[in-house]
Amino acid sequence: MPPPDHSLVRLLSDWLPRQRWFGGKDVPIDELSIGTATELRSGDPALHHLVLDVRQDGVTEHYQVLLGVRGELPERLGACAIGRTAGEPPISGQVYDAAHDPDLTGILLDFMANETAVGPLQFRRAPGTGIRTDVEGLPISAEQSNTSLIYGDAYICKLFRRLSPGVNPDLEVNLALSRAGCEHVPAVHGWIELDPGAPGAEPITLALLSEFLRTGTDAWQLALTSARDWFAQFSPPGPATASATDDAGSAGGDFAAEAERLGAATAQVHRDLARAFGVTQTPPEVLRDIVFGMNVQLDQVTAAVPELRPHAHAIREVFDQVAAEATVLPFQRVHGDLHLGQAMRTDTGWVLLDFEGEPARAPAERRALAHPLRDVAGMLRSFEYAARFLLVREGGLPAESADALELRAQAWAERNRAAFCAGYAAAGGPDPAAHATLVRAFELDKAVYEVRYEAGNRPSWLPVPLRSLARLAS
Ligand SMILES: Nc1ncnc2c1ncn2[C@@H]1O[C@H](COP(=O)(O)OP(=O)(O)O)[C@@H](O)[C@H]1O
Ligand SMILES: O=P(O)(O)O[C@H]1O[C@H](CO)[C@@H](O[C@H]2O[C@H](CO)[C@@H](O)[C@H](O)[C@H]2O)[C@H](O)[C@H]1O
């Protein structure tokens, strides 16, 4: 293939920073070049797979683009136009983001079904599965750091936009768990990988094709509905007494039984992860190193977000206590970024999604062994989030004092946190109550991470972790 012309590079340089999934929007692009270009279909429309090497502030990241090429772009594809290249064939004409073109996205499914290899790209079908190719693929609207295509109601294909070296943990973990017969993850049907060319280098995961959970409902939405019901139950306002808050169980749309089942599902996933990847008895020094990392993050976020400063001392005291009391602990692969948005309730039970780990962490850190209670702490934070999100964001709450609403939020969160922990321990996970300081430290660490995440991505949400830190750190 001839080297792509410069006008394509220029068009891509203009287009990329406007994409929601582009990670470096705040920093100018110093250089953009096309690392690999692979023709997947010729003709009109044509489909090319590109890996873009994007240098910003001395760091090069790699982004994946599916480039459609047509002589003329139909109106329905206008919103995903990149521009018209003036170059030589094969990339000549109107170029656009082909993730939005069902005439082209079917090719990915065909190639996975047939285990096609094209240049450095290898399309894989999961052993023992067949892949239907009679369904159209279109992106879901809630795209964020990646782009997911839904094929009919059969499959969801997640295209990882920013590529990391080696196997993506989302593929690695989902494949291991579905091979182990775990019923709490969607079945893996296929994936796409790229051979980086260097001798001995692991293939880079480009995409993951999973079963589409057609009866699935997001746990975050279910929890918010329950919390809203709980607040609404007290309108017109009742007194902010302890007995009012003790009564969270009688709220309409109570989530506690689901929270308990979600806890049990989490313990079962941890058990299956331990079987698939093993458990290591980790010496106290490892936990101390982890606490060191927590303190580093705390320093960084405190410097960047002044609102965190009043809580820093109390947070550090909890971290220090964990380091001082460190013992040998069983470490294993975990989810790494467990929250209510990563769980779906289906008609057969809870399913956990997105084992990529926290997007801000380095690839090695995301795959590192950890204590399973780190995931528990992530979910406990999420119950706090659901209750406090309503306090911070919504109108229509009962006209009570801030203290009374705070008590109500705490009561809803506490009820669901307790139910989740009970379900987790009863299903064989380490009892969170027996490791209270460790869980508290993990929660505080997650809350500090959230302060950074919200300050960078959704500043209007920043009060959510800050307000719960005021309580958690006291
Ligand atoms: N197997 C699935 N079936 C149905 N919907 C799914 C499935 N996997 C993900 N989703 C939906 O897509 C959203 C984003 O998925 P996720 O894997 O978390 O992607 P991202 O890494 O971009 O956040 C989820 O919150 C869920 O609503
Ligand atoms: O889903 P991602 O892997 O992209 O995770 C990141 O974004 C999450 C928000 O979408 C963020 O989660 C935080 O907000 C959630 C509500 O939107 C809440 O349920 C979580 O408890 C809270 O941490 C997550 O931290 C971040 O890594």
PDB file of N, CA and C in Angstrom, residues 408-463:
ATOM      1  N   ARG A 408     -30.950  11.131  55.291  1.00  0.00           N
ATOM      2  CA  ARG A 408     -31.701  10.227  54.408  1.00  0.00           C
ATOM      3  C   ARG A 408     -30.753   9.553  53.414  1.00  0.00           C
ATOM      4  N   ALA A 409     -29.850  10.352  52.858  1.00  0.00           N
ATOM      5  CA  ALA A 409     -28.895   9.790  51.886  1.00  0.00           C
ATOM      6  C   ALA A 409     -28.050   8.714  52.563  1.00  0.00           C
ATOM      7  N   GLN A 410     -27.591   9.016  53.756  1.00  0.00           N
ATOM      8  CA  GLN A 410     -26.767   8.038  54.498  1.00  0.00           C
ATOM      9  C   GLN A 410     -27.540   6.758  54.762  1.00  0.00           C
ATOM     10  N   ALA A 411     -28.822   6.917  55.120  1.00  0.00           N
ATOM     11  CA  ALA A 411     -29.613   5.727  55.453  1.00  0.00           C
ATOM     12  C   ALA A 411     -29.766   4.823  54.233  1.00  0.00           C
ATOM     13  N   TRP A 412     -30.054   5.434  53.052  1.00  0.00           N
ATOM     14  CA  TRP A 412     -30.216   4.617  51.843  1.00  0.00           C
ATOM     15  C   TRP A 412     -28.883   3.928  51.495  1.00  0.00           C
ATOM     16  N   ALA A 413     -27.812   4.715  51.548  1.00  0.00           N
ATOM     17  CA  ALA A 413     -26.507   4.150  51.179  1.00  0.00           C
ATOM     18  C   ALA A 413     -26.119   3.043  52.160  1.00  0.00           C
ATOM     19  N   GLU A 414     -26.321   3.297  53.444  1.00  0.00           N
ATOM     20  CA  GLU A 414     -25.910   2.308  54.457  1.00  0.00           C
ATOM     21  C   GLU A 414     -26.664   0.987  54.300  1.00  0.00           C
ATOM     22  N   ARG A 415     -27.963   1.112  54.063  1.00  0.00           N
ATOM     23  CA  ARG A 415     -28.768  -0.113  53.909  1.00  0.00           C
ATOM     24  C   ARG A 415     -28.238  -0.966  52.755  1.00  0.00           C
ATOM     25  N   ASN A 416     -27.942  -0.318  51.629  1.00  0.00           N
ATOM     26  CA  ASN A 416     -27.511  -1.069  50.450  1.00  0.00           C
ATOM     27  C   ASN A 416     -26.067  -1.531  50.566  1.00  0.00           C
ATOM     28  N   ARG A 417     -25.241  -0.727  51.201  1.00  0.00           N
ATOM     29  CA  ARG A 417     -23.856  -1.138  51.443  1.00  0.00           C
ATOM     30  C   ARG A 417     -23.843  -2.379  52.331  1.00  0.00           C
ATOM     31  N   ALA A 418     -24.651  -2.351  53.399  1.00  0.00           N
ATOM     32  CA  ALA A 418     -24.679  -3.495  54.324  1.00  0.00           C
ATOM     33  C   ALA A 418     -25.186  -4.746  53.611  1.00  0.00           C
ATOM     34  N   ALA A 419     -26.221  -4.565  52.770  1.00  0.00           N
ATOM     35  CA  ALA A 419     -26.781  -5.725  52.054  1.00  0.00           C
ATOM     36  C   ALA A 419     -25.752  -6.297  51.087  1.00  0.00           C
ATOM     37  N   PHE A 420     -25.044  -5.415  50.372  1.00  0.00           N
ATOM     38  CA  PHE A 420     -24.022  -5.880  49.416  1.00  0.00           C
ATOM     39  C   PHE A 420     -22.946  -6.677  50.169  1.00  0.00           C
ATOM     40  N   CYS A 421     -22.471  -6.133  51.305  1.00  0.00           N
ATOM     41  CA  CYS A 421     -21.414  -6.816  52.076  1.00  0.00           C
ATOM     42  C   CYS A 421     -21.908  -8.162  52.610  1.00  0.00           C
ATOM     43  N   ALA A 422     -23.175  -8.187  53.070  1.00  0.00           N
ATOM     44  CA  ALA A 422     -23.720  -9.446  53.601  1.00  0.00           C
ATOM     45  C   ALA A 422     -23.768 -10.494  52.494  1.00  0.00           C
ATOM     46  N   GLY A 423     -24.229 -10.099  51.306  1.00  0.00           N
ATOM     47  CA  GLY A 423     -24.299 -11.029  50.177  1.00  0.00           C
ATOM     48  C   GLY A 423     -22.908 -11.508  49.769  1.00  0.00           C
ATOM     49  N   TYR A 424     -21.959 -10.592  49.808  1.00  0.00           N
ATOM     50  CA  TYR A 424     -20.581 -10.927  49.407  1.00  0.00           C
ATOM     51  C   TYR A 424     -19.979 -11.946  50.385  1.00  0.00           C
ATOM     52  N   ALA A 425     -20.120 -11.673  51.679  1.00  0.00           N
ATOM     53  CA  ALA A 425     -19.521 -12.568  52.691  1.00  0.00           C
ATOM     54  C   ALA A 425     -20.239 -13.917  52.702  1.00  0.00           C
ATOM     55  N   ALA A 426     -21.576 -13.902  52.578  1.00  0.00           N
ATOM     56  CA  ALA A 426     -22.324 -15.166  52.628  1.00  0.00           C
ATOM     57  C   ALA A 426     -21.964 -16.062  51.444  1.00  0.00           C
ATOM     58  N   ALA A 427     -21.566 -15.456  50.323  1.00  0.00           N
ATOM     59  CA  ALA A 427     -21.215 -16.254  49.136  1.00  0.00           C
ATOM     60  C   ALA A 427     -19.732 -16.641  49.131  1.00  0.00           C
ATOM     61  N   GLY A 428     -19.035 -16.388  50.240  1.00  0.00           N
ATOM     62  CA  GLY A 428     -17.674 -16.908  50.374  1.00  0.00           C
ATOM     63  C   GLY A 428     -16.559 -15.894  50.185  1.00  0.00           C
ATOM     64  N   GLY A 429     -16.913 -14.617  49.954  1.00  0.00           N
ATOM     65  CA  GLY A 429     -15.865 -13.589  49.851  1.00  0.00           C
ATOM     66  C   GLY A 429     -15.329 -13.253  51.232  1.00  0.00           C
ATOM     67  N   PRO A 430     -14.101 -12.661  51.323  1.00  0.00           N
ATOM     68  CA  PRO A 430     -13.609 -12.241  52.635  1.00  0.00           C
ATOM     69  C   PRO A 430     -14.560 -11.213  53.250  1.00  0.00           C
ATOM     70  N   ASP A 431     -14.879 -11.396  54.528  1.00  0.00           N
ATOM     71  CA  ASP A 431     -15.899 -10.559  55.170  1.00  0.00           C
ATOM     72  C   ASP A 431     -15.401  -9.115  55.304  1.00  0.00           C
ATOM     73  N   PRO A 432     -16.068  -8.170  54.643  1.00  0.00           N
ATOM     74  CA  PRO A 432     -15.620  -6.774  54.743  1.00  0.00           C
ATOM     75  C   PRO A 432     -15.570  -6.280  56.186  1.00  0.00           C
ATOM     76  N   ALA A 433     -16.501  -6.788  57.038  1.00  0.00           N
ATOM     77  CA  ALA A 433     -16.526  -6.307  58.434  1.00  0.00           C
ATOM     78  C   ALA A 433     -15.272  -6.737  59.191  1.00  0.00           C
ATOM     79  N   ALA A 434     -14.683  -7.851  58.787  1.00  0.00           N
ATOM     80  CA  ALA A 434     -13.477  -8.331  59.476  1.00  0.00           C
ATOM     81  C   ALA A 434     -12.218  -7.608  58.986  1.00  0.00           C
ATOM     82  N   HIS A 435     -12.353  -6.775  57.950  1.00  0.00           N
ATOM     83  CA  HIS A 435     -11.204  -6.036  57.394  1.00  0.00           C
ATOM     84  C   HIS A 435     -11.579  -4.565  57.265  1.00  0.00           C
ATOM     85  N   ALA A 436     -12.190  -4.030  58.344  1.00  0.00           N
ATOM     86  CA  ALA A 436     -12.817  -2.705  58.234  1.00  0.00           C
ATOM     87  C   ALA A 436     -11.811  -1.610  57.857  1.00  0.00           C
ATOM     88  N   THR A 437     -10.618  -1.631  58.428  1.00  0.00           N
ATOM     89  CA  THR A 437      -9.663  -0.546  58.133  1.00  0.00           C
ATOM     90  C   THR A 437      -9.184  -0.631  56.688  1.00  0.00           C
ATOM     91  N   LEU A 438      -8.942  -1.868  56.227  1.00  0.00           N
ATOM     92  CA  LEU A 438      -8.483  -2.042  54.852  1.00  0.00           C
ATOM     93  C   LEU A 438      -9.562  -1.542  53.867  1.00  0.00           C
ATOM     94  N   VAL A 439     -10.813  -1.920  54.121  1.00  0.00           N
ATOM     95  CA  VAL A 439     -11.904  -1.490  53.239  1.00  0.00           C
ATOM     96  C   VAL A 439     -12.011   0.037  53.262  1.00  0.00           C
ATOM     97  N   ARG A 440     -11.857   0.615  54.449  1.00  0.00           N
ATOM     98  CA  ARG A 440     -11.969   2.078  54.560  1.00  0.00           C
ATOM     99  C   ARG A 440     -10.854   2.755  53.744  1.00  0.00           C
ATOM    100  N   ALA A 441      -9.641   2.176  53.849  1.00  0.00           N
ATOM    101  CA  ALA A 441      -8.516   2.751  53.088  1.00  0.00           C
ATOM    102  C   ALA A 441      -8.769   2.626  51.582  1.00  0.00           C
ATOM    103  N   PHE A 442      -9.280   1.473  51.147  1.00  0.00           N
ATOM    104  CA  PHE A 442      -9.581   1.315  49.713  1.00  0.00           C
ATOM    105  C   PHE A 442     -10.661   2.307  49.280  1.00  0.00           C
ATOM    106  N   GLU A 443     -11.652   2.496  50.144  1.00  0.00           N
ATOM    107  CA  GLU A 443     -12.717   3.455  49.801  1.00  0.00           C
ATOM    108  C   GLU A 443     -12.170   4.876  49.703  1.00  0.00           C
ATOM    109  N   LEU A 444     -11.310   5.226  50.664  1.00  0.00           N
ATOM    110  CA  LEU A 444     -10.737   6.578  50.642  1.00  0.00           C
ATOM    111  C   LEU A 444      -9.879   6.768  49.390  1.00  0.00           C
ATOM    112  N   ASP A 445      -9.102   5.730  49.054  1.00  0.00           N
ATOM    113  CA  ASP A 445      -8.258   5.815  47.861  1.00  0.00           C
ATOM    114  C   ASP A 445      -9.117   5.999  46.607  1.00  0.00           C
ATOM    115  N   LYS A 446     -10.221   5.245  46.549  1.00  0.00           N
ATOM    116  CA  LYS A 446     -11.127   5.355  45.399  1.00  0.00           C
ATOM    117  C   LYS A 446     -11.752   6.753  45.356  1.00  0.00           C
ATOM    118  N   ALA A 447     -12.108   7.275  46.536  1.00  0.00           N
ATOM    119  CA  ALA A 447     -12.728   8.604  46.575  1.00  0.00           C
ATOM    120  C   ALA A 447     -11.736   9.679  46.103  1.00  0.00           C
ATOM    121  N   VAL A 448     -10.463   9.495  46.450  1.00  0.00           N
ATOM    122  CA  VAL A 448      -9.447  10.444  45.982  1.00  0.00           C
ATOM    123  C   VAL A 448      -9.330  10.346  44.455  1.00  0.00           C
ATOM    124  N   TYR A 449      -9.321   9.109  43.931  1.00  0.00           N
ATOM    125  CA  TYR A 449      -9.310   8.895  42.472  1.00  0.00           C
ATOM    126  C   TYR A 449     -10.518   9.587  41.842  1.00  0.00           C
ATOM    127  N   GLU A 450     -11.682   9.452  42.494  1.00  0.00           N
ATOM    128  CA  GLU A 450     -12.910  10.043  41.947  1.00  0.00           C
ATOM    129  C   GLU A 450     -12.829  11.574  41.921  1.00  0.00           C
ATOM    130  N   VAL A 451     -12.186  12.145  42.954  1.00  0.00           N
ATOM    131  CA  VAL A 451     -12.029  13.603  42.968  1.00  0.00           C
ATOM    132  C   VAL A 451     -11.260  14.029  41.712  1.00  0.00           C
ATOM    133  N   ARG A 452     -10.189  13.292  41.400  1.00  0.00           N
ATOM    134  CA  ARG A 452      -9.425  13.635  40.192  1.00  0.00           C
ATOM    135  C   ARG A 452     -10.274  13.393  38.929  1.00  0.00           C
ATOM    136  N   TYR A 453     -10.967  12.244  38.910  1.00  0.00           N
ATOM    137  CA  TYR A 453     -11.771  11.894  37.734  1.00  0.00           C
ATOM    138  C   TYR A 453     -12.842  12.960  37.485  1.00  0.00           C
ATOM    139  N   GLU A 454     -13.545  13.352  38.523  1.00  0.00           N
ATOM    140  CA  GLU A 454     -14.636  14.322  38.347  1.00  0.00           C
ATOM    141  C   GLU A 454     -14.086  15.701  38.000  1.00  0.00           C
ATOM    142  N   ALA A 455     -12.973  16.100  38.654  1.00  0.00           N
ATOM    143  CA  ALA A 455     -12.404  17.415  38.340  1.00  0.00           C
ATOM    144  C   ALA A 455     -12.015  17.471  36.860  1.00  0.00           C
ATOM    145  N   GLY A 456     -11.512  16.359  36.324  1.00  0.00           N
ATOM    146  CA  GLY A 456     -11.060  16.340  34.931  1.00  0.00           C
ATOM    147  C   GLY A 456     -12.173  16.116  33.930  1.00  0.00           C
ATOM    148  N   ASN A 457     -13.197  15.342  34.300  1.00  0.00           N
ATOM    149  CA  ASN A 457     -14.203  14.933  33.313  1.00  0.00           C
ATOM    150  C   ASN A 457     -15.582  15.537  33.512  1.00  0.00           C
ATOM    151  N   ARG A 458     -16.015  15.668  34.789  1.00  0.00           N
ATOM    152  CA  ARG A 458     -17.377  16.152  35.021  1.00  0.00           C
ATOM    153  C   ARG A 458     -17.351  17.079  36.252  1.00  0.00           C
ATOM    154  N   PRO A 459     -16.781  18.295  36.083  1.00  0.00           N
ATOM    155  CA  PRO A 459     -16.588  19.157  37.276  1.00  0.00           C
ATOM    156  C   PRO A 459     -17.846  19.370  38.104  1.00  0.00           C
ATOM    157  N   SER A 460     -19.025  19.326  37.467  1.00  0.00           N
ATOM    158  CA  SER A 460     -20.236  19.573  38.268  1.00  0.00           C
ATOM    159  C   SER A 460     -20.528  18.401  39.215  1.00  0.00           C
ATOM    160  N   TRP A 461     -19.877  17.252  39.005  1.00  0.00           N
ATOM    161  CA  TRP A 461     -20.052  16.108  39.904  1.00  0.00           C
ATOM    162  C   TRP A 461     -19.047  16.144  41.076  1.00  0.00           C
ATOM    163  N   LEU A 462     -18.091  17.069  41.039  1.00  0.00           N
ATOM    164  CA  LEU A 462     -17.029  17.050  42.060  1.00  0.00           C
ATOM    165  C   LEU A 462     -17.561  17.020  43.493  1.00  0.00           C
ATOM    166  N   PRO A 463     -18.659  17.744  43.801  1.00  0.00           N
ATOM    167  CA  PRO A 463     -19.175  17.682  45.186  1.00  0.00           C
ATOM    168  C   PRO A 463     -19.587  16.276  45.624  1.00  0.00           C
TER     169      PRO A 463
END
